[in-house]
Coordinates of N, CA and C in Angstrom, one line a residue:
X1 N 73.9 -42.0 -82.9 CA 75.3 -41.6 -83.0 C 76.1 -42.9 -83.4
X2 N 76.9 -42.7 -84.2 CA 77.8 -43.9 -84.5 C 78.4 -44.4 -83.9
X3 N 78.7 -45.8 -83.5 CA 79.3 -46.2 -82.4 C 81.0 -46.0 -82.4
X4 N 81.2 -45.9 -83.6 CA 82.9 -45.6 -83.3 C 83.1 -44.2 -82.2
X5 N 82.3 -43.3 -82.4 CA 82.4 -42.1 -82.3 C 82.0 -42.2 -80.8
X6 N 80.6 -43.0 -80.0 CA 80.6 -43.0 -78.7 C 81.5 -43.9 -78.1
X7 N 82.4 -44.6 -78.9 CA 83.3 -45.5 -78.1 C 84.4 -44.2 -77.8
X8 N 85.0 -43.4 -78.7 CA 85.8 -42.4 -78.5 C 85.3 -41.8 -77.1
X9 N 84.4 -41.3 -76.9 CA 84.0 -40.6 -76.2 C 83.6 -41.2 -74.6
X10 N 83.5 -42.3 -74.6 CA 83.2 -43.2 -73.5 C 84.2 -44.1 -72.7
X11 N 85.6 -44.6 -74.1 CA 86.1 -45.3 -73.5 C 87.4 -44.4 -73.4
X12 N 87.7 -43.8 -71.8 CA 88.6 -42.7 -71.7 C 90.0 -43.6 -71.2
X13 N 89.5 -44.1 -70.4 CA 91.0 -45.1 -69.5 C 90.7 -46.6 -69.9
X14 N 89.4 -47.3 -70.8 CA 89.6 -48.6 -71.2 C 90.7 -49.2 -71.4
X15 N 91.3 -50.4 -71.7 CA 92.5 -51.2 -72.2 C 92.5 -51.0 -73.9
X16 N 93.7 -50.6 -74.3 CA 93.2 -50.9 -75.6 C 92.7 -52.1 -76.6
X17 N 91.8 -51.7 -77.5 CA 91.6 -53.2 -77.8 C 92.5 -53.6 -79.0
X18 N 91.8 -54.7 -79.8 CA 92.7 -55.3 -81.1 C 92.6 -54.3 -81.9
X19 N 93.3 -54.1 -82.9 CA 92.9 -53.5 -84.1 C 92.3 -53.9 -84.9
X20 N 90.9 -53.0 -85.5 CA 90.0 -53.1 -86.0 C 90.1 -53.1 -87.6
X21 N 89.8 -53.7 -88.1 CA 89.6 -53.7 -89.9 C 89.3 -52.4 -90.1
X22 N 90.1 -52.1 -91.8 CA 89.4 -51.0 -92.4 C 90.0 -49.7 -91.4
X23 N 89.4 -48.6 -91.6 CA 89.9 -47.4 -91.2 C 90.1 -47.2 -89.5
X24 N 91.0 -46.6 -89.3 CA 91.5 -46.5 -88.0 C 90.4 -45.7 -87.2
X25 N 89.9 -46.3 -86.0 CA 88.6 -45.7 -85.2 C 89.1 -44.4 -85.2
X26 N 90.3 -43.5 -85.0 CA 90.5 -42.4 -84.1 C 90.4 -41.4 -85.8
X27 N 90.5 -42.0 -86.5 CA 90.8 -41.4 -88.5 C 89.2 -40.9 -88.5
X28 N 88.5 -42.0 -88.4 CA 86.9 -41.4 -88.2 C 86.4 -40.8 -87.2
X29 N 86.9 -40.8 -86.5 CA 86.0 -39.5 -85.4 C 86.8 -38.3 -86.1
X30 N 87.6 -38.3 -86.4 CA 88.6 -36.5 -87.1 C 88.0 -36.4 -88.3
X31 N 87.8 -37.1 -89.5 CA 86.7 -36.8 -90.5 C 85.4 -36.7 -90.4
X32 N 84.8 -37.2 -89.1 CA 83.4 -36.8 -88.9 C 83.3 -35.3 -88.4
X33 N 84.9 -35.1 -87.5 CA 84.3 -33.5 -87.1 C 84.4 -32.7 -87.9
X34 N 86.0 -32.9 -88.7 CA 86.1 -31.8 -90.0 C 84.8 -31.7 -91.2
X35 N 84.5 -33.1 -91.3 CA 83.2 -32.8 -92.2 C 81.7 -32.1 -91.6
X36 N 82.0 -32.0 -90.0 CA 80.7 -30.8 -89.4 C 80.8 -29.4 -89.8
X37 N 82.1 -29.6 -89.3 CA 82.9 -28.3 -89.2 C 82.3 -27.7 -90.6
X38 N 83.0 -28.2 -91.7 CA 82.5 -28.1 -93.6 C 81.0 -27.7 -93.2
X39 N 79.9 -28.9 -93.2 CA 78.6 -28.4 -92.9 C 78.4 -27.2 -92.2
X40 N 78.5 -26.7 -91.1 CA 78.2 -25.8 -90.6 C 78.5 -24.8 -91.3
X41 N 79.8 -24.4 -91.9 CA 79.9 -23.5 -92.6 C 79.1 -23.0 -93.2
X42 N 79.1 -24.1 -94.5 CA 78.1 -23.7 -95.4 C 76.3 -23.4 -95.0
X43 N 76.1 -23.9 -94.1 CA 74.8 -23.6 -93.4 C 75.0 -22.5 -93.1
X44 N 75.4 -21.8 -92.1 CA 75.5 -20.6 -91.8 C 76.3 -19.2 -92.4
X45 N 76.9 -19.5 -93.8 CA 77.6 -18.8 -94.6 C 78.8 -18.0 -94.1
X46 N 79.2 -17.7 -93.1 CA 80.1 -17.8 -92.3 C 80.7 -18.5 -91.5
X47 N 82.3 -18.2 -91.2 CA 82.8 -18.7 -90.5 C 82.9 -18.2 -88.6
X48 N 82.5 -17.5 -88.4 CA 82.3 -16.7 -87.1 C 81.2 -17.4 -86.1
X49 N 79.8 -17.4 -87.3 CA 79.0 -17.7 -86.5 C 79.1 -19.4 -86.3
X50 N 80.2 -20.4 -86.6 CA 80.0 -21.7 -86.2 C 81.4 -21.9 -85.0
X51 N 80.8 -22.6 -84.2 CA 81.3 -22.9 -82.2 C 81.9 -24.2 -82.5
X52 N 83.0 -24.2 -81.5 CA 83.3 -25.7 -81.8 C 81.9 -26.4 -80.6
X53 N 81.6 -25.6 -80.0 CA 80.4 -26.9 -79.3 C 78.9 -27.2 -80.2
X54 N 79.0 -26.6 -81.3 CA 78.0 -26.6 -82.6 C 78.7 -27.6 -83.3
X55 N 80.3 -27.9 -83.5 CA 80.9 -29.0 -84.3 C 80.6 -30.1 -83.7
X56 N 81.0 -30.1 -82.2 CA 80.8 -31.2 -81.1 C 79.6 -31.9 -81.3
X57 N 78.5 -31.2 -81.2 CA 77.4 -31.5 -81.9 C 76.8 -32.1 -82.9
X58 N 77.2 -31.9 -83.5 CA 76.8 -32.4 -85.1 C 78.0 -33.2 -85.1
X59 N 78.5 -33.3 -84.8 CA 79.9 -34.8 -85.1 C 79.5 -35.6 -84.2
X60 N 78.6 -35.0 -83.3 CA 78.5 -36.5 -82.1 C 79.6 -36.7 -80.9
X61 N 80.5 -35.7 -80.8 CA 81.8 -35.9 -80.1 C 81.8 -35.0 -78.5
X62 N 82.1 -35.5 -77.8 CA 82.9 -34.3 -76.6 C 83.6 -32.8 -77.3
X63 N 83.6 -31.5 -76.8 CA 84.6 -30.6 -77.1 C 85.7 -31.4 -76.4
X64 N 86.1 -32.1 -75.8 CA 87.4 -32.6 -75.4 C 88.4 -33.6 -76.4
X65 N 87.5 -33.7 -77.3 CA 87.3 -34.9 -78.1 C 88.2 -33.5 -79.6
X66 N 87.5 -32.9 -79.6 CA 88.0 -31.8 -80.7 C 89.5 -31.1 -80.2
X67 N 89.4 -30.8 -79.0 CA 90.5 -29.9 -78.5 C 92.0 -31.7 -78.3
X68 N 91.6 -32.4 -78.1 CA 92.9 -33.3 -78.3 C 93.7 -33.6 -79.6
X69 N 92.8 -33.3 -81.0 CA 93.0 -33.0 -82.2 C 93.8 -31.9 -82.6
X70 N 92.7 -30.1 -82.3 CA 93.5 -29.1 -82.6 C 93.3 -28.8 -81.5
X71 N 94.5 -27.3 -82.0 CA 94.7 -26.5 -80.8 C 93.1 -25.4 -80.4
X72 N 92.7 -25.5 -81.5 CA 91.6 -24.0 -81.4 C 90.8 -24.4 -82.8
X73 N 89.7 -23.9 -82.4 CA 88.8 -23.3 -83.5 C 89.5 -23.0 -85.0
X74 N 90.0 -21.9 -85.1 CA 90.8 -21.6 -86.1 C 91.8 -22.5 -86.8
X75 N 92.3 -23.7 -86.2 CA 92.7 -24.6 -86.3 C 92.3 -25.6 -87.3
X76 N 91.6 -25.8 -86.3 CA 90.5 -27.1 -86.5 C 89.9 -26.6 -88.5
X77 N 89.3 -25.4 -88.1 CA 88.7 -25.2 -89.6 C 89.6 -25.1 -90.7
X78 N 90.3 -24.3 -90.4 CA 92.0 -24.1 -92.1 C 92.2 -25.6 -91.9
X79 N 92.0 -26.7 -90.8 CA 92.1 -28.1 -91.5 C 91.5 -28.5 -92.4
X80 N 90.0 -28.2 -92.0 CA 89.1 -29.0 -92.9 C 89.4 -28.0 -94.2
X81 N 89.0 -27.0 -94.0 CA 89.5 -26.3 -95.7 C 90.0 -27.0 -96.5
X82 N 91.2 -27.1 -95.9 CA 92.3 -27.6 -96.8 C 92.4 -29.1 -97.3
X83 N 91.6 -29.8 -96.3 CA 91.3 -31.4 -96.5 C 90.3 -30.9 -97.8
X84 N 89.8 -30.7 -98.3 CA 88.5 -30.2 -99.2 C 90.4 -30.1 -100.7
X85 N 91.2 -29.7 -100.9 CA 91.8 -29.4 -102.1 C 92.5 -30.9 -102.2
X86 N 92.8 -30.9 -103.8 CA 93.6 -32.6 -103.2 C 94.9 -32.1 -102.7
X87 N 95.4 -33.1 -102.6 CA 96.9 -33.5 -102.0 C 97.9 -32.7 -102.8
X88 N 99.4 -32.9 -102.3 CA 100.4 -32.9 -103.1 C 100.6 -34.1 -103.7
X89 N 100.9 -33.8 -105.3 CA 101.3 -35.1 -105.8 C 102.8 -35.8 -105.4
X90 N 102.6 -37.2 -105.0 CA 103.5 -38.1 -104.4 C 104.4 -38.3 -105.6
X91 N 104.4 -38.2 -106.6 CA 105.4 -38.3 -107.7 C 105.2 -37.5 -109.0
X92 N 106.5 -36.9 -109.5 CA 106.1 -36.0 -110.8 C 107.1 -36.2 -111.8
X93 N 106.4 -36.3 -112.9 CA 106.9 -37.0 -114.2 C 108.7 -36.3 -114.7
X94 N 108.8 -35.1 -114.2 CA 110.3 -34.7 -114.3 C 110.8 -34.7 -115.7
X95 N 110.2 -35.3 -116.7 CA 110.4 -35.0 -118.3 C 110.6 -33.8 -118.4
X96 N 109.6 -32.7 -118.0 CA 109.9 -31.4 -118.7 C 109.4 -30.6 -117.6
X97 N 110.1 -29.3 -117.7 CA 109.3 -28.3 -116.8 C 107.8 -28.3 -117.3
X98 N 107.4 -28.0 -118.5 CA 105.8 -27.9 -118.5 C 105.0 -29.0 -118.7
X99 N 105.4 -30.6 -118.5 CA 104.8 -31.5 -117.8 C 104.8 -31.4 -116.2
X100 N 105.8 -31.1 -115.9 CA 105.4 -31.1 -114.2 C 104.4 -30.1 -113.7
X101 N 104.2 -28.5 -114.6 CA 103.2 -28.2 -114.4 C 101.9 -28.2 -114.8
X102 N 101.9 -29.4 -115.8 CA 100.3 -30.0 -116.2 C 100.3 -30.7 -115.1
X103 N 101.5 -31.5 -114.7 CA 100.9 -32.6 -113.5 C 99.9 -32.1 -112.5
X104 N 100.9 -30.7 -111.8 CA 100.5 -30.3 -110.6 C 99.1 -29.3 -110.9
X105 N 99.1 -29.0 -111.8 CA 97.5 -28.0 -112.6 C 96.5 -29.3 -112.3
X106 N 97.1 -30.4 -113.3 CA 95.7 -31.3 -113.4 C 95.2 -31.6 -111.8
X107 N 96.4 -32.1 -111.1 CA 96.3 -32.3 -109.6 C 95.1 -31.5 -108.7
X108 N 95.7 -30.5 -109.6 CA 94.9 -29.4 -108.6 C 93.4 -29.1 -109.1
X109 N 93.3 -29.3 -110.3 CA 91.7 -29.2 -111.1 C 91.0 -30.3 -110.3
X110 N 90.0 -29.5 -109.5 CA 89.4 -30.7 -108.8 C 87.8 -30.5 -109.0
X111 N 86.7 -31.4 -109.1 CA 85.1 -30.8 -108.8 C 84.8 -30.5 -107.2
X112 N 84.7 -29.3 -107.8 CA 83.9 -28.5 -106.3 C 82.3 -28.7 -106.1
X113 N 81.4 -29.3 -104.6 CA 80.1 -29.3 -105.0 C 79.8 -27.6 -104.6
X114 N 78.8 -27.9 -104.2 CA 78.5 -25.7 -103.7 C 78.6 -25.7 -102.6
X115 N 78.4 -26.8 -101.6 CA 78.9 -27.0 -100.1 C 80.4 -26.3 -100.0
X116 N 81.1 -27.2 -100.9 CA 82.5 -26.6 -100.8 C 82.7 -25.2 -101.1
X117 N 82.2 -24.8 -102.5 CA 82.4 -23.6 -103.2 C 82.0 -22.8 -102.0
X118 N 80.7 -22.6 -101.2 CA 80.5 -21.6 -99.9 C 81.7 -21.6 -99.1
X119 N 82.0 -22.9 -98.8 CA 82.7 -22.9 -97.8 C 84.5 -22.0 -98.2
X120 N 84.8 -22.3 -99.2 CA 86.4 -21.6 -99.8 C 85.8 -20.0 -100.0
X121 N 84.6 -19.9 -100.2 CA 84.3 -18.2 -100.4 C 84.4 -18.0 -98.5
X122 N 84.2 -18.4 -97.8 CA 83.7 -18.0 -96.4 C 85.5 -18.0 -95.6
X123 N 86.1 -18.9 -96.2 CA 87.6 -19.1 -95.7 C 88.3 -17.6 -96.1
X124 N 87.9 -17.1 -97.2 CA 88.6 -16.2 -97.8 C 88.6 -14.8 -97.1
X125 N 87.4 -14.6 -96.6 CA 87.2 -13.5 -96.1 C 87.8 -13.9 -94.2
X126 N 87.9 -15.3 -93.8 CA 88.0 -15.4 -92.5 C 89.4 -15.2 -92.4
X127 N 90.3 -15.3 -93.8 CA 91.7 -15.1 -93.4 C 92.7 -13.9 -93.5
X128 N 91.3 -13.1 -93.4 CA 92.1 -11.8 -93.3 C 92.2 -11.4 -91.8
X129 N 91.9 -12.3 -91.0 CA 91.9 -12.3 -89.0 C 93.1 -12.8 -89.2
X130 N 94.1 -12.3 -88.2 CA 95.0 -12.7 -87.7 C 95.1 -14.5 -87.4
X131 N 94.8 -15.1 -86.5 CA 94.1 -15.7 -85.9 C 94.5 -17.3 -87.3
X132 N 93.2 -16.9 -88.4 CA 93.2 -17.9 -89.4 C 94.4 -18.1 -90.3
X133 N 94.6 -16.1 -90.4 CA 95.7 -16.0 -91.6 C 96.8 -17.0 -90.9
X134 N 97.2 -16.9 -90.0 CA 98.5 -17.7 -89.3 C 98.5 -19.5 -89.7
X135 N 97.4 -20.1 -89.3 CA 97.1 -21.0 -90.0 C 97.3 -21.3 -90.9
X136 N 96.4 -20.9 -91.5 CA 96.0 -20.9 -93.4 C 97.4 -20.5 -93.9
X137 N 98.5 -19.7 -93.8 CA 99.6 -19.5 -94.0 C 100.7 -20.5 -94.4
X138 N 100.6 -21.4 -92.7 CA 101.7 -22.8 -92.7 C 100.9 -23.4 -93.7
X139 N 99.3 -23.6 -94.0 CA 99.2 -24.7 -95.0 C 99.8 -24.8 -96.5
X140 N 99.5 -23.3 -96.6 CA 99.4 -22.8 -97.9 C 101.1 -22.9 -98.2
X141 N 102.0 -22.6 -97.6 CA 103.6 -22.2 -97.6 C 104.0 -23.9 -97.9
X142 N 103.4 -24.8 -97.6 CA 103.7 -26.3 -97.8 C 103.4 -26.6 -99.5
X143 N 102.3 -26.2 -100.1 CA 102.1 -26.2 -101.4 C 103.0 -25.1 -102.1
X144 N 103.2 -23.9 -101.8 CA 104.2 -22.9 -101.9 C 105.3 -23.2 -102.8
X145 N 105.8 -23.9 -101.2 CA 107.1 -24.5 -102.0 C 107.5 -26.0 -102.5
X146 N 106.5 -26.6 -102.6 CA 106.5 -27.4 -103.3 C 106.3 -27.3 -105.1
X147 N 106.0 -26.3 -105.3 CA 105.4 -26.0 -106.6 C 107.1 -25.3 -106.9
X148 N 107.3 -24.2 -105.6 CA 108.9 -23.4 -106.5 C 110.0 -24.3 -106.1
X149 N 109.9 -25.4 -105.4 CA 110.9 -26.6 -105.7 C 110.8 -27.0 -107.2
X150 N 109.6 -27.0 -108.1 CA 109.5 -28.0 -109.4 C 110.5 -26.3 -110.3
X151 N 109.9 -25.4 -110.7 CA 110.4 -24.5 -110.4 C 112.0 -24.1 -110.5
X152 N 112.2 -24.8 -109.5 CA 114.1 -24.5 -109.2 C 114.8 -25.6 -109.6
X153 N 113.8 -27.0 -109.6 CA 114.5 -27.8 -110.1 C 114.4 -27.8 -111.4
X154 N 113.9 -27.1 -112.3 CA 114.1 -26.7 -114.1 C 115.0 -25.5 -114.2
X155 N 115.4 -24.6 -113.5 CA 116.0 -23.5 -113.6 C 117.3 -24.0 -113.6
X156 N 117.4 -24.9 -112.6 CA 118.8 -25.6 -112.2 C 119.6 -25.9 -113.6
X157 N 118.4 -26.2 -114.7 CA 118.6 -27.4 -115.8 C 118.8 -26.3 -116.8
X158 N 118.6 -24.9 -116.5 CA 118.4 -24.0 -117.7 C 117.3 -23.7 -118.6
X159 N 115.6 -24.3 -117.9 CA 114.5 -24.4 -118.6 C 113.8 -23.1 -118.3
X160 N 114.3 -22.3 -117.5 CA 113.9 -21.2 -117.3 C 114.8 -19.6 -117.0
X161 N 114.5 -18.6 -117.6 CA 115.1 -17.7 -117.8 C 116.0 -17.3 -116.7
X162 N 117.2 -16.7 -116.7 CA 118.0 -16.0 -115.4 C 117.7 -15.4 -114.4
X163 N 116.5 -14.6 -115.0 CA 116.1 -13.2 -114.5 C 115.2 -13.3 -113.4
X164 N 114.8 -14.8 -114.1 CA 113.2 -14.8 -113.4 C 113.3 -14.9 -112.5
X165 N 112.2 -14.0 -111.6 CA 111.9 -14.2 -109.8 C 111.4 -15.5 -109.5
X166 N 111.5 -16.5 -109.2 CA 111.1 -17.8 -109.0 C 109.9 -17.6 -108.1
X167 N 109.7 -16.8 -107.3 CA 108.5 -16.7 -106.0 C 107.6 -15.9 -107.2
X168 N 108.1 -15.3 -108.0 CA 106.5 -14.4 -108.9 C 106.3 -15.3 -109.6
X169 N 106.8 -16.3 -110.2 CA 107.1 -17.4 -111.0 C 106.0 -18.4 -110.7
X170 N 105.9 -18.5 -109.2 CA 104.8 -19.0 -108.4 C 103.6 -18.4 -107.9
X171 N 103.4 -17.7 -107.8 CA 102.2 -16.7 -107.6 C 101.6 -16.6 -109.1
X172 N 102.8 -16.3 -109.8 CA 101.8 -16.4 -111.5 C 100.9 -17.9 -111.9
X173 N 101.5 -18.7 -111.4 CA 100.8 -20.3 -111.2 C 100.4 -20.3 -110.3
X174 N 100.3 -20.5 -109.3 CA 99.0 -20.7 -108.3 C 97.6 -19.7 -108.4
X175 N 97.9 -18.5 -108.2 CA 96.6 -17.8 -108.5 C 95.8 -17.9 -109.3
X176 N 95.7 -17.9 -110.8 CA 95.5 -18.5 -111.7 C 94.3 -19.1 -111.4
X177 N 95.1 -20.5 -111.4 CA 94.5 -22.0 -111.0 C 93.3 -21.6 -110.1
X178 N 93.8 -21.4 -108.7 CA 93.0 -21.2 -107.3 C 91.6 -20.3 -108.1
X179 N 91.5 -19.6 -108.7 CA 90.9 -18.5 -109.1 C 90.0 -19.0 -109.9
X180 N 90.7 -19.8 -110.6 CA 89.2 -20.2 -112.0 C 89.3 -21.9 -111.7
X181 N 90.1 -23.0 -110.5 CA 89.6 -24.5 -110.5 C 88.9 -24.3 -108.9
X182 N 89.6 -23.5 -108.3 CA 89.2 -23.7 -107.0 C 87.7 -23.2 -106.2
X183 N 88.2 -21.9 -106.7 CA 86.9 -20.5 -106.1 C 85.8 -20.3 -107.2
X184 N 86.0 -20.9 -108.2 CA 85.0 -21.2 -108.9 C 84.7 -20.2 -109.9
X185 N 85.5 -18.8 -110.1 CA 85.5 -17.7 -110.6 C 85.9 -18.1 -112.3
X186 N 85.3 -17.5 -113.3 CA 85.6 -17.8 -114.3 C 85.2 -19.0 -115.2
X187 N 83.6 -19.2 -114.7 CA 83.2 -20.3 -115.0 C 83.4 -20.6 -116.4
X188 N 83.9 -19.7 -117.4 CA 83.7 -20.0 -118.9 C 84.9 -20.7 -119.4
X189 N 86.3 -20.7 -118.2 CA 87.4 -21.0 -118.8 C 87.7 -22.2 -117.8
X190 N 86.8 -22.8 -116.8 CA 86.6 -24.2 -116.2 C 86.1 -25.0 -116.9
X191 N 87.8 -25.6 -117.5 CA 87.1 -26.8 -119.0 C 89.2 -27.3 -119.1
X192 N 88.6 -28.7 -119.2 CA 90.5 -29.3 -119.0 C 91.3 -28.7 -119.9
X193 N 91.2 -28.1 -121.3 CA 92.0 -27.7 -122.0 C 92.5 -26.3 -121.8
X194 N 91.8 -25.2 -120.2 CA 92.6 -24.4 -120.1 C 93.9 -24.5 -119.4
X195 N 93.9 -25.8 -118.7 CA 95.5 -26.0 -117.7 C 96.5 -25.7 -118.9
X196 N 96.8 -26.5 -119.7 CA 97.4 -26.3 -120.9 C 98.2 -25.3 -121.7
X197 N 96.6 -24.7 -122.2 CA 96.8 -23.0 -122.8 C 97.2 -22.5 -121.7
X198 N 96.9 -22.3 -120.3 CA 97.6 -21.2 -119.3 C 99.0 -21.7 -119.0
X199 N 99.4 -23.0 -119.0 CA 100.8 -23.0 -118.4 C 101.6 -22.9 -119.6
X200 N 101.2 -22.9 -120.8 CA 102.0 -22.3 -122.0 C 102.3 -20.8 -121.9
X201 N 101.1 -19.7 -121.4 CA 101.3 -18.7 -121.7 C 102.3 -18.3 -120.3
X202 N 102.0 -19.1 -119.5 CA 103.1 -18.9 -118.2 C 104.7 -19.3 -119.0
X203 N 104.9 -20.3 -119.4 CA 106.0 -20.6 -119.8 C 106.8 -19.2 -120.9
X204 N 106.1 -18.7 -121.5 CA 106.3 -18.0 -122.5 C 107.1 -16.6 -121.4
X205 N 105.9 -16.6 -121.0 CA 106.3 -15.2 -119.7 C 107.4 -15.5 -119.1
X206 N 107.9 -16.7 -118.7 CA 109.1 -16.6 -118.0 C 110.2 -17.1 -118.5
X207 N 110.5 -17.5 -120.1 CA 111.6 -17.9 -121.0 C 111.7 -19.2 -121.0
X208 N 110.7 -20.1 -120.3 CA 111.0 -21.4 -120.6 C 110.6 -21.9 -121.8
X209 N 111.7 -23.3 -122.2 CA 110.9 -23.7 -123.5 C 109.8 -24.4 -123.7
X210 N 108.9 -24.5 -124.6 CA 107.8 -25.5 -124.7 C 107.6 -26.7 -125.5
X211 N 106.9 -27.5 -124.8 CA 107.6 -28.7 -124.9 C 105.8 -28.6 -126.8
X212 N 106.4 -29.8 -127.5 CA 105.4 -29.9 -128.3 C 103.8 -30.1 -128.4
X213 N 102.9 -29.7 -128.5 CA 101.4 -29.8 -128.3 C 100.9 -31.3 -128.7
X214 N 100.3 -32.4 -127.7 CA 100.0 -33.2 -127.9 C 99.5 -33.2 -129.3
X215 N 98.9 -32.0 -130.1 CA 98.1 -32.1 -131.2 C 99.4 -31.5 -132.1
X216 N 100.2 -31.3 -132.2 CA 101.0 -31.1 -132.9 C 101.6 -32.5 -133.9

């Protein structure tokens, strides 16, 4: 067991010590469980049949150790899920509405191994439980509206049509993407030059203008 990980677990009422170089002890015991959490998944192809005392396990930790982190089970995993997509981007180019949506496409085009790929097929079906959907919900509503903020802030500027529903405006971009970078679906059109051609044909759909083709 790693010693960061039996010191968590051992040292309950210690003094605290100095701070240690490099990553924060408490940062690596919560990446080692979310990355069990990940494994187990994909071992067992389900999300049902993995326990948080099967995580505890394989991370080397106390369940006490897990539950000071999340609240539940259900928790705990829509974390790791979502640790698996990248980030929101911390800054976006604001030149044009269909640069900001290459930014946040390319952002989102990520390599999946097949650990992962199991694991987002097994999420999919787990969030149709109450339970996950609730979770999986608040994560998802943070990228949401971060994408129909880029969105409203070009509409604001008149880069996009009057009419347009801004929330279908976002579902027409997100699904998309999720569908052929994420879940892996569509393997013939997982290749950099579809972000491009698709947020063109989105732009067209909803009256915005387009900006000129790098190859133009």
């Amino acid at each position: 067991m790693p010693p960061e990980l039996s010191d968590e677990m051992t040292r309950t009422d210690a003094a605290p010590s100095a701070p240690a170089k490099g990553r924060p002890r408490s940062e690596a015991v919560s990446l080692s469980i979310l990355e069990a959490a990940l494994d187990l998944i994909a071992e067992h192809g389900t999300i049902a049949d993995v326990s948080v005392e099967a995580i505890a396990e394989r991370s080397g930790v106390s369940k006490a150790t897990i539950y000071r982190r999340w609240s539940s089970k259900e928790e705990l995993i829509v974390t790791a899920v979502e640790r698996l997509k990248a980030p929101i981007p911390a800054t976006m180019p604001r030149t044009s509405l269909r640069a900001d949506l290459v930014h946040i496409a390319n952002n989102m085009r990520k390599t999946f191994g097949a650990r992962d790929r199991k694991v987002f097929k097994c999420m999919m079906i787990a969030v149709k439980e109450p339970e996950y959907k609730q979770h999986h919900d608040l994560m998802v509503e943070q990228r949401r509206l971060f994408i129909r903020d880029t969105f409203a802030y070009w509409a604001e500027r008149g880069h996009v049509a009057e009419d347009v529903d801004l929330d279908l405006a976002v579902a027409m971009f997100i699904s998309p993407m999720l569908t052929i970078f994420v879940y892996g679906h569509y393997n013939e059109l997982n290749r950099p030059e579809t972000v491009e051609q698709f947020i063109d044909y989105v732009l067209r759909g909803i009256g915005g203008p387009l900006c000129e083709s790098p190859s133009a």
